[in-house]
Coordinates of C-alpha atoms in Angstrom, one line a residue:
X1 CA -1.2 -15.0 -20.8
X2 CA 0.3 -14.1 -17.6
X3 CA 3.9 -14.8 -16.6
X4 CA 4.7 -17.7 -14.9
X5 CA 3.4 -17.6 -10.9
X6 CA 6.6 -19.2 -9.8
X7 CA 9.1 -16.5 -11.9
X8 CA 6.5 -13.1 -11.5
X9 CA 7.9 -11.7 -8.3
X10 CA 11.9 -11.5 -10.5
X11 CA 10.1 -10.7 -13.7
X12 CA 8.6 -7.9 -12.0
X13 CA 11.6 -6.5 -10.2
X14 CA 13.4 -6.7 -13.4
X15 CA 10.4 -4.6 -15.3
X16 CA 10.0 -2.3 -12.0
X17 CA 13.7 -1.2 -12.8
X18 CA 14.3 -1.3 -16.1
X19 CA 11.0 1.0 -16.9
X20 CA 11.7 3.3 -13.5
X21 CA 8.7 1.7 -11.4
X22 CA 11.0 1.4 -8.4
X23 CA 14.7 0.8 -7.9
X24 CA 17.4 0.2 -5.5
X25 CA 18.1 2.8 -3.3
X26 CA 22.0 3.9 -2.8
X27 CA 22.8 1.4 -5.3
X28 CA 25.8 3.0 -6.7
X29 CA 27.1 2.6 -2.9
X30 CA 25.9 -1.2 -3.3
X31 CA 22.5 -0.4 -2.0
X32 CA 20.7 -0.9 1.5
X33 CA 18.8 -4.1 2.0
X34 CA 15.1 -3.2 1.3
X35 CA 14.9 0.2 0.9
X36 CA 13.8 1.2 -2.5
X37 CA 13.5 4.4 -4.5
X38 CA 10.3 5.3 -6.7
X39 CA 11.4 6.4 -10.1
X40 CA 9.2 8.8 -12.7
X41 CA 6.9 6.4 -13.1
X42 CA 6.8 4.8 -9.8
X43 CA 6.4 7.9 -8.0
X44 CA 3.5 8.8 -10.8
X45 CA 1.6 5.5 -10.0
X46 CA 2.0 6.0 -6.1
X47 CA 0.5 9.7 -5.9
X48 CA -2.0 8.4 -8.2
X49 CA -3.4 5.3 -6.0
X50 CA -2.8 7.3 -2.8
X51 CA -5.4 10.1 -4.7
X52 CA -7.7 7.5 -5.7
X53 CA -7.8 6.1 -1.8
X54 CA -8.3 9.8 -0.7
X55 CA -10.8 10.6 -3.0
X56 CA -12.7 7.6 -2.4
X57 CA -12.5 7.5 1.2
X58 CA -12.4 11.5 2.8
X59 CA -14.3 13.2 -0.4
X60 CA -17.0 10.5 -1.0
X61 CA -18.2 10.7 2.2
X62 CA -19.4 13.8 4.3
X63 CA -18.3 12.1 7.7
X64 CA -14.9 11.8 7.1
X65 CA -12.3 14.2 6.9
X66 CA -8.4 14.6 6.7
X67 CA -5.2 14.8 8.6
X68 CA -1.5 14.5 8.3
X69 CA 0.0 14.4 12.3
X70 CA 3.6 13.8 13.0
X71 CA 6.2 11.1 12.3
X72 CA 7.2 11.8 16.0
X73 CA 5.1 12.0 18.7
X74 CA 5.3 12.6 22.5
X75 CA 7.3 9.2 23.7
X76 CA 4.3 8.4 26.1
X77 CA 2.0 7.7 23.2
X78 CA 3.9 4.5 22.9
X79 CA 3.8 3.3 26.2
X80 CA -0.5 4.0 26.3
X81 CA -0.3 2.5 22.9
X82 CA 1.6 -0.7 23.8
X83 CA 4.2 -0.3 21.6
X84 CA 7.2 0.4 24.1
X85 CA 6.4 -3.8 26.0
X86 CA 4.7 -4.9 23.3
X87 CA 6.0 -4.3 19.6
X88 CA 8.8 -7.0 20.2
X89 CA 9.8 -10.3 18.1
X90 CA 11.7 -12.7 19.9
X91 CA 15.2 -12.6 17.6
X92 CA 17.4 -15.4 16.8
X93 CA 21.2 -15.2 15.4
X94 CA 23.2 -18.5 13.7
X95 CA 26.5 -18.1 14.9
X96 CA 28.1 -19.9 11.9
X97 CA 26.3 -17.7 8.8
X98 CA 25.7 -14.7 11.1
X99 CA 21.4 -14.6 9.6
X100 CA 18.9 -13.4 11.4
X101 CA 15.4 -14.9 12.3
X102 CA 12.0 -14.4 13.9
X103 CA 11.5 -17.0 16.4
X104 CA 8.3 -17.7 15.0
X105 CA 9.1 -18.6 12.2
X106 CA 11.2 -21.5 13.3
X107 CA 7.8 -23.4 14.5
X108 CA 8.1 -25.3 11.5
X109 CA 11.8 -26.3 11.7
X110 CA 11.5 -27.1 15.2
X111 CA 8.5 -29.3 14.9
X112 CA 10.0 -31.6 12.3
X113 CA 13.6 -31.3 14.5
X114 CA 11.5 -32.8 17.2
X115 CA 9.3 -34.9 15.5
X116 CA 6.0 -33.6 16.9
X117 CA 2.9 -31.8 15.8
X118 CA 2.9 -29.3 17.9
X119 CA 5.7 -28.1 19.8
X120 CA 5.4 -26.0 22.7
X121 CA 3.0 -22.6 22.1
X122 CA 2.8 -19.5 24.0
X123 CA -1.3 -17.9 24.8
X124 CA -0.4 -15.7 21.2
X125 CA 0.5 -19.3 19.8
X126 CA 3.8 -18.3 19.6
X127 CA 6.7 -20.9 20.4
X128 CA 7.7 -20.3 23.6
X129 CA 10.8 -18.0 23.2
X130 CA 12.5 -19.8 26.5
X131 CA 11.7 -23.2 24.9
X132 CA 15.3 -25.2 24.6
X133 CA 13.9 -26.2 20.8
X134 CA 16.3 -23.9 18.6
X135 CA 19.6 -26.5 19.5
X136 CA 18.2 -29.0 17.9
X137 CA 17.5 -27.3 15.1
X138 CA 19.3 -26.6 11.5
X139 CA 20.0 -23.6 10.5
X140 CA 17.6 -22.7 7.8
X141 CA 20.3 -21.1 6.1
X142 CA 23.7 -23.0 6.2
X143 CA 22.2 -25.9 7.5
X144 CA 24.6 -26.5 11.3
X145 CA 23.2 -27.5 14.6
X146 CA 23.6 -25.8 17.1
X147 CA 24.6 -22.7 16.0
X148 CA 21.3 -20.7 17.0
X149 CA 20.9 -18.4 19.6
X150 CA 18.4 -18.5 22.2
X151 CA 15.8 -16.3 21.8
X152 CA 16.5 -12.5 22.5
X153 CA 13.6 -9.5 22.5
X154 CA 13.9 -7.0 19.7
X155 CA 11.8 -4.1 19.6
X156 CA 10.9 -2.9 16.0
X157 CA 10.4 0.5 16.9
X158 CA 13.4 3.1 15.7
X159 CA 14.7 4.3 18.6
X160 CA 16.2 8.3 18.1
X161 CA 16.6 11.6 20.1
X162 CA 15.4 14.8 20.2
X163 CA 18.3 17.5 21.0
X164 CA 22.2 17.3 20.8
X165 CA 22.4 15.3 23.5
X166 CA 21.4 11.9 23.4
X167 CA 20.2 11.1 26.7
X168 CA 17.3 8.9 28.0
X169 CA 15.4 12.1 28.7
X170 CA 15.0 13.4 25.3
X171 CA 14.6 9.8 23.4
X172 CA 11.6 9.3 20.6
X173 CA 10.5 7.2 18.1
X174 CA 10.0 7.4 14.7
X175 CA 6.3 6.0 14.7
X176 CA 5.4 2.3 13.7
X177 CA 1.7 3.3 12.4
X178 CA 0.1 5.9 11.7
X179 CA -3.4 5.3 13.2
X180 CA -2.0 6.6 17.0
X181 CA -1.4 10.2 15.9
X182 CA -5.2 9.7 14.7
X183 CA -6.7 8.8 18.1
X184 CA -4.7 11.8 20.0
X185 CA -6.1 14.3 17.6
X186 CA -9.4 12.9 17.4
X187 CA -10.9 15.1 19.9
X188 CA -9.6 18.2 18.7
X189 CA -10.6 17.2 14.8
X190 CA -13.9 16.2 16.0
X191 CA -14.7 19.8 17.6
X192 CA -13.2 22.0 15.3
X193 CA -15.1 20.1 12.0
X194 CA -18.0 19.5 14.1
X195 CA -18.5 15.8 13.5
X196 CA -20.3 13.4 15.7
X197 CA -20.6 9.4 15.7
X198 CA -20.2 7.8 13.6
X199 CA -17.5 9.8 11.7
X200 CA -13.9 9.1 10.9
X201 CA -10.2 10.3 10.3
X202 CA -8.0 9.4 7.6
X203 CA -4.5 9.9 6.8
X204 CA -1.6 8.9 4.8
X205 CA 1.9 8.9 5.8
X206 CA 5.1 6.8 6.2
X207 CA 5.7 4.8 9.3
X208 CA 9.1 2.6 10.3
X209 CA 9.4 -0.6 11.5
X210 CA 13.2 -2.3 12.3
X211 CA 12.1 -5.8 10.8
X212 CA 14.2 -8.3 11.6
X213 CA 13.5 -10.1 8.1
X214 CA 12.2 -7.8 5.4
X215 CA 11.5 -9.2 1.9
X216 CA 9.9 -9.8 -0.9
X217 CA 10.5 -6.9 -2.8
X218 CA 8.4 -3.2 -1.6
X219 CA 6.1 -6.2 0.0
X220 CA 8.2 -6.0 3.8
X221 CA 10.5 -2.7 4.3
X222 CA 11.5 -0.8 7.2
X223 CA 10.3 2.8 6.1
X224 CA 6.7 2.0 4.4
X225 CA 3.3 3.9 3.4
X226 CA 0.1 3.3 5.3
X227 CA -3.6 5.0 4.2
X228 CA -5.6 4.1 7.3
X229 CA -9.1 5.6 8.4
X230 CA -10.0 5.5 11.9
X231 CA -13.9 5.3 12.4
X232 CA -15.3 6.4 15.7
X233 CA -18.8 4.9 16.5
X234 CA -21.1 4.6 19.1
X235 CA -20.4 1.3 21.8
X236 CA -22.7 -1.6 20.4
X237 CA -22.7 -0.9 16.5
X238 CA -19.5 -2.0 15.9
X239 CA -20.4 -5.6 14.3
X240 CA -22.7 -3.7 11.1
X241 CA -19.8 -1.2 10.6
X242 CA -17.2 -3.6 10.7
X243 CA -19.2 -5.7 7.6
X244 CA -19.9 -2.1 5.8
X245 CA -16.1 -1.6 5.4
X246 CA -14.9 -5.0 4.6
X247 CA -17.7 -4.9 1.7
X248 CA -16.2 -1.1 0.8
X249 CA -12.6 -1.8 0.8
X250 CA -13.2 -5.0 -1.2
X251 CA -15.1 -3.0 -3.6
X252 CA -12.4 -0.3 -3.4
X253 CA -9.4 -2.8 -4.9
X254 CA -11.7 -4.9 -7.0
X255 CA -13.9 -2.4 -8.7
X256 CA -11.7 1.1 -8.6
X257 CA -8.1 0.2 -9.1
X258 CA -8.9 -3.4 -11.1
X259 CA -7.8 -6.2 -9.0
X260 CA -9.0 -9.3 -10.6
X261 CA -11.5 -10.9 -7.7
X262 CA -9.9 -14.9 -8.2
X263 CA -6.5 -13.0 -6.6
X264 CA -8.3 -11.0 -3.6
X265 CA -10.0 -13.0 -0.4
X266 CA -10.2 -12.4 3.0
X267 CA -8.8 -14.0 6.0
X268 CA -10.6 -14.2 9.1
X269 CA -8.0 -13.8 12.4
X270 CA -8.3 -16.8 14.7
X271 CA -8.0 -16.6 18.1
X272 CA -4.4 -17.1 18.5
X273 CA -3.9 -14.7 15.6
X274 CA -6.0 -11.6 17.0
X275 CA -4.2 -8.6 18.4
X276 CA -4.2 -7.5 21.7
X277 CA -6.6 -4.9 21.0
X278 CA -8.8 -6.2 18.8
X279 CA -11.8 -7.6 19.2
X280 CA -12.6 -9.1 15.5
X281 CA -9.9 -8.7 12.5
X282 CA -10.3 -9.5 8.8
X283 CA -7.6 -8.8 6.1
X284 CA -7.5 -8.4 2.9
X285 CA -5.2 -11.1 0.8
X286 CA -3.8 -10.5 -2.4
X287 CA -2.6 -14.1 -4.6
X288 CA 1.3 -12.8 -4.0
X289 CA 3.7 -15.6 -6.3
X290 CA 5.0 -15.9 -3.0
X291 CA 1.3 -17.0 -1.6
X292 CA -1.6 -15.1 -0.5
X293 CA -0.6 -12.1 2.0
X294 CA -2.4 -9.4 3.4
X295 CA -2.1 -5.9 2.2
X296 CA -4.9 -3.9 4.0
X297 CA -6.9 -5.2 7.3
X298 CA -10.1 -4.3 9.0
X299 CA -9.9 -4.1 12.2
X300 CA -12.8 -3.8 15.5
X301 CA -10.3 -2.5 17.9
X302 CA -13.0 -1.7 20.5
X303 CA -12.6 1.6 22.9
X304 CA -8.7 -0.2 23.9
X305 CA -7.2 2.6 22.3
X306 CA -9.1 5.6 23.5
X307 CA -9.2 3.5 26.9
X308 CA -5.6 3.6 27.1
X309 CA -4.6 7.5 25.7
X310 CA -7.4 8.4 28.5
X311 CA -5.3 6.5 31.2
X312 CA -2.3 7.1 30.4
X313 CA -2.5 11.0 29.5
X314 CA -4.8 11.5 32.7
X315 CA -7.4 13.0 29.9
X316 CA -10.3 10.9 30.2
X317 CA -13.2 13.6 30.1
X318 CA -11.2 15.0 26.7
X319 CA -11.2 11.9 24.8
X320 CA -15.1 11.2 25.3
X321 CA -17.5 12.1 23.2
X322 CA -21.0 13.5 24.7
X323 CA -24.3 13.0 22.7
X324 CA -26.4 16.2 23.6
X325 CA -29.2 14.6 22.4
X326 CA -29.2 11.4 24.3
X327 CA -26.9 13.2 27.3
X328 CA -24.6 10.2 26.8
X329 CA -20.9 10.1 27.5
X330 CA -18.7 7.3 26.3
X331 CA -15.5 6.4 24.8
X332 CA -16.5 5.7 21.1
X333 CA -15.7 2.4 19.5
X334 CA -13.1 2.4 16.7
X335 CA -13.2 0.3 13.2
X336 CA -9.8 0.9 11.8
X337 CA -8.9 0.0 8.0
X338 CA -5.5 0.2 7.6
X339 CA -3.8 -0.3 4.0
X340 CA -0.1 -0.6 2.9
X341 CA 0.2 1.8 -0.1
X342 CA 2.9 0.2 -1.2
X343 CA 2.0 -3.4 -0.8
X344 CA -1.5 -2.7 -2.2
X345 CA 1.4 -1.2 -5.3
X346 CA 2.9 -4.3 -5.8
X347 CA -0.5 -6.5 -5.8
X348 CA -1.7 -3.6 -8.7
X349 CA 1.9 -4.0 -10.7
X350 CA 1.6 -8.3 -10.3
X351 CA -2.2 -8.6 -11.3
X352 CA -1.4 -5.9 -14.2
X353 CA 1.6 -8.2 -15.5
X354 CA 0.7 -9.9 -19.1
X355 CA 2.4 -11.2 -22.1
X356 CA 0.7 -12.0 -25.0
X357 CA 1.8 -12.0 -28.8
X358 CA 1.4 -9.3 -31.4
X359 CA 2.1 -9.9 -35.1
X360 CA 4.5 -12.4 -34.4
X361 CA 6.4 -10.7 -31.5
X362 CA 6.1 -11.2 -27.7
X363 CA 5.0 -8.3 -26.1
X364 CA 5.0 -7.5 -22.3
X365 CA 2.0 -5.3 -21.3
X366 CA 1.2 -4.0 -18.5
X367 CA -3.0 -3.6 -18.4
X368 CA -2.9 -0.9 -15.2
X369 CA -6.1 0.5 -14.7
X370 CA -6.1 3.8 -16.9
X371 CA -6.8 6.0 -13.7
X372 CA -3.4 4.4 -12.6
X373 CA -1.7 4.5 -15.6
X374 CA 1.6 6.6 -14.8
X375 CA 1.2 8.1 -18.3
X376 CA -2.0 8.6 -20.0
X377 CA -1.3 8.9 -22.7
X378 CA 2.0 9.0 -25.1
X379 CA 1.9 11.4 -28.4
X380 CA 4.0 9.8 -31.4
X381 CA 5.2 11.7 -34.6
X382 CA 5.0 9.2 -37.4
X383 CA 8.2 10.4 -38.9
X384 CA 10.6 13.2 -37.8
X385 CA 10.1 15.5 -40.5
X386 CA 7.4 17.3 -42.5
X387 CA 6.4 19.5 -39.6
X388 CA 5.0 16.3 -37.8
X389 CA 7.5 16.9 -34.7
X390 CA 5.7 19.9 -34.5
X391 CA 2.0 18.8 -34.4
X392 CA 2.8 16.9 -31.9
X393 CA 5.2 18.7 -29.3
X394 CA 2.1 21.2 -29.6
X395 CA -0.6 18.2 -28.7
X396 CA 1.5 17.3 -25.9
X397 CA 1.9 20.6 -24.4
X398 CA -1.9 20.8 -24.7
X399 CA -2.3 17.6 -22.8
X400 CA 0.3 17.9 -20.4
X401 CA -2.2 20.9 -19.0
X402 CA -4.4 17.8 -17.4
X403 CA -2.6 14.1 -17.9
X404 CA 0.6 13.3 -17.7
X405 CA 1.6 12.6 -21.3
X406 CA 4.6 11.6 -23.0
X407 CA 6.3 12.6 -26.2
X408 CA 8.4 9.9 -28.6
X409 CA 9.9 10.2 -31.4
X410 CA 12.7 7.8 -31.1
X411 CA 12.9 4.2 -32.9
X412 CA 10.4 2.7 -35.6
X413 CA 6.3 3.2 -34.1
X414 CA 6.3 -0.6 -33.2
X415 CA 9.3 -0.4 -30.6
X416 CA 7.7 3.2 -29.1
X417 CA 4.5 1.2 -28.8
X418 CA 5.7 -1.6 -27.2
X419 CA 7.7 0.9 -24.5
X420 CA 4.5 2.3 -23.6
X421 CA 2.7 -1.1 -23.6
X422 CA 5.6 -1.8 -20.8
X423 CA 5.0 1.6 -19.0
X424 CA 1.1 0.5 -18.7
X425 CA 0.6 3.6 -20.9
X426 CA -3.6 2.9 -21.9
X427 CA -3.4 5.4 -25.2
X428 CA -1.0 6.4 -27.5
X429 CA -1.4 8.9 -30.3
X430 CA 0.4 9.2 -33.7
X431 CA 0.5 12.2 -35.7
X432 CA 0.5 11.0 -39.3
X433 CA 0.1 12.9 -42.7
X434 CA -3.4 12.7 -42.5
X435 CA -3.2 14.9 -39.9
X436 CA -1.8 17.8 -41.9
X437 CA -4.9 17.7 -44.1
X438 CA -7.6 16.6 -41.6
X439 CA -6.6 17.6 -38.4
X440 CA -7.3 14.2 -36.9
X441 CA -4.9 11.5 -34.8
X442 CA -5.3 8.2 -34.5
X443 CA -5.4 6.3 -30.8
X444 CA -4.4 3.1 -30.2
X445 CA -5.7 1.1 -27.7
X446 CA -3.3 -0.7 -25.3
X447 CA -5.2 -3.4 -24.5
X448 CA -6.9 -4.6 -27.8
X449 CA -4.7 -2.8 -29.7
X450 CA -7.8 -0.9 -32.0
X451 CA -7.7 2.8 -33.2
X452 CA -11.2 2.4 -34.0
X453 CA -11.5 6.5 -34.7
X454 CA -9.8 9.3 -36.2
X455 CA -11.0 12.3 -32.9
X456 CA -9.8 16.2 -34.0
X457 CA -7.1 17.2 -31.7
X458 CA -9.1 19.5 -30.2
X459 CA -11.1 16.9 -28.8
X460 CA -8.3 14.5 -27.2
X461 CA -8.7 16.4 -23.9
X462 CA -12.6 15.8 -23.9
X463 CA -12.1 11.7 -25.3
X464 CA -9.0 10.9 -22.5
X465 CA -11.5 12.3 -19.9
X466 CA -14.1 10.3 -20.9
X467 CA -11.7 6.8 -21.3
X468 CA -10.7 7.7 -18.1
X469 CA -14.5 7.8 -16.3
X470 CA -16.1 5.2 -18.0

């Protein structure tokens, strides 16, 4: 039985902690509003989902391939990009309580202050950020009128220099995405690994954003993960690719890392909704306790990208691609799918959350999908004597060669069990007596709790294998 949908999201912090998921960064200085650190087996369980996207998007497929650009790149790229105008929220500060809001998300508070349906919308459907609305409004913290600001632009880019100087000539930005550094590279990647349309570029990195309101746990943070594949195509077959990778990446959550389907749907963008450069968007919602939220989208951005690099750069011959079979030159369409590693984490730990009752006893598990299982497997001594320390030290040194595998020998077998049902851990193996004579281990099952064989420890590497592929 799962946790309760309205307590998950603390239950989960609280587990994320306590077993070293993820934690509080700084927090012996009091911490840094969200910004957290990934522990042993956070960090275990991020590597291992990043792999699984890798392997499932560059190696299964002979058309894309790798790359890992810069965190900063040359200022203009922001300006061809949009980013420099364009990557603003309009900001608003109570006076009395000193917190911080997006503008848009007052449209609710300022509809009910006013007593209308609709209050006054921008073309993004935006309220109108010169719109006199926010004095009659509450704040939604402390509850005063006419403490908010008018609305202010904020631009969410980290601003920094290059040099010891800090002058306008030599400032940067940390970069917001990822997919940019993608699209300036693409002609080079696409000559020197010989690729032609369709094809695409992947990478994984971190990318900043200066959010005025980040939340909800590793959900919303300033310094984040993205694993985005840009896929180049020719002008006109945009529509079929753009329904191949909504089915793939649906597939990808659902059938390779375990999300149940009743907590994954997608959301079509609406007009108002659609960004500037795209032409057709659908993300990818996860069932969060705090309501359904995207975690990856899919995304027709058209030739807006390429359109604006060519412009802006003066390199408009470099960035088309020419079909020597058809004597074609054009600026290839792109079909981005753009995930948050560490949203599409959280989604993983939440759906994986269950308690259930064993023997008497409530037990927290956590049913991870074994390939994401921070530890494979743990190894148990039944007692700590008799040369069973021993057996099993040497079993874990065997295993440790290809899994990460834990050794326990500390507390009764039921509390090391229930540790590893916490940890997500799929298999744990006790050295018992038996083993002395036979040479054979037992292994529990996490999930339905069986050890429904006795294997020879020389064929543990061979069975995990196997649990892990089928």
């Amino acid at each position: 039985m799962a946790a309760k949908q309205k307590s998950l999201m603390d239950v989960i912090v609280a587990l994320a902690k306590r077993r070293g998921f993820v934690m509080p960064t700084s927090e012996i200085y009091g911490g840094i509003g969200s910004s957290y650190d990934y522990g042993p087996l956070g960090i275990e369980m991020k590597r291992k989902l990043a792999d699984l996207w890798w392997n499932n998007m560059v190696r299964q497929h002979e058309n894309i391939v790798g790359i890992d650009s810069s965190i900063i790149y040359h200022p203009k790229t922001w300006e061809a990009s949009g980013h420099v105008d364009g990557f603003v929220d309009p900001l608003v500060d109570c006076k009395e309580c000193k917190a911080r809001f997006k503008a848009d998300d007052l449209i609710g508070h300022v509809k009910k202050a006013k007593g209308v349906d609709e209050p006054p919308l921008n073309g993004k459907g935006e309220l109108d950020p010169g719109h006199p609305s926010y004095a009659q409004v509450p704040c939604p913290n402390c509850g005063q009128r006419g403490t908010l600001t008018e609305p202010r632009s904020f631009n969410l880019m980290f601003k920094t220099f290059i040099g010891p100087v800090e002058q306008g000539a030599s400032a940067v930005y940390l970069r917001p995405e990822t997919a940019q550094g993608i699209y300036v590279d693409y002609p080079q990647v696409q000559t020197v690994a010989r690729l032609k349309p369709p094809f695409g570029i992947a990478q994984i990195g971190k990318a900043f954003r200066n959010e005025i309101t980040p939340g909800n746990f590793i959900f919303r943070t300033r310094e984040f993960e993205q694993m985005e594949m840009q896929f180049f195509i020719k002008p006109g077959e945009d529509e079929e690719w753009m329904d191949y990778w909504k089915a793939e990446r649906m597939k990808f959550w659902r059938d390779v890392c375990g999300i149940r389907e009743e907590n994954l749907r997608f959301h079509e963008h609406g007009e108002h909704e659609l960004a500037h450069y795209a032409k057709a968007a659908f993300d990818i919602e996860y069932n969060f306790p705090f309501g359904w939220d995207e975690f990856e989208g899919i995304h027709n951005r058209t030739d807006y990208d390429l359109k604006r690099h060519a412009e802006y750069s003066g390199k408009e011959k470099d960035l088309m691609y020419f079909d020597d079979q058809t004597r074609e030159r054009y600026l290839p369409y792109i079909v981005e799918t753009s995930a948050g590693l560490n949203r599409g984490l959280l989604a993983i730990l939440l759906d994986a959350y269950y308690e259930d009752e064993v023997e008497g006893q409530q037990r927290v598990v956590m049913r991870l999908d074994p390939k994401l299982a921070p530890i494979t497997a743990a190894v148990f001594p039944l007692q700590k004597k008799d040369g069973l320390p021993e057996i099993a030290q040497e079993i874990t040194r065997e295993l440790k060669k290809n899994f990460n595998v834990f050794f326990d020998m500390t507390g009764n077998i039921g509390r090391r069990y229930r540790r590893q049902d916490e940890a997500g851990t799929p298999f744990c193996i006790t050295v018992d007596y038996e083993t002395k004579e036979t040479g054979t281990v037992t292994i529990r099952d996490r999930d339905t709790l069986e050890q429904p064989e006795r294997p020879k420890i020389e064929d543990l590497s061979r069975i995990l294998f196997e649990k892990l592929n089928s």
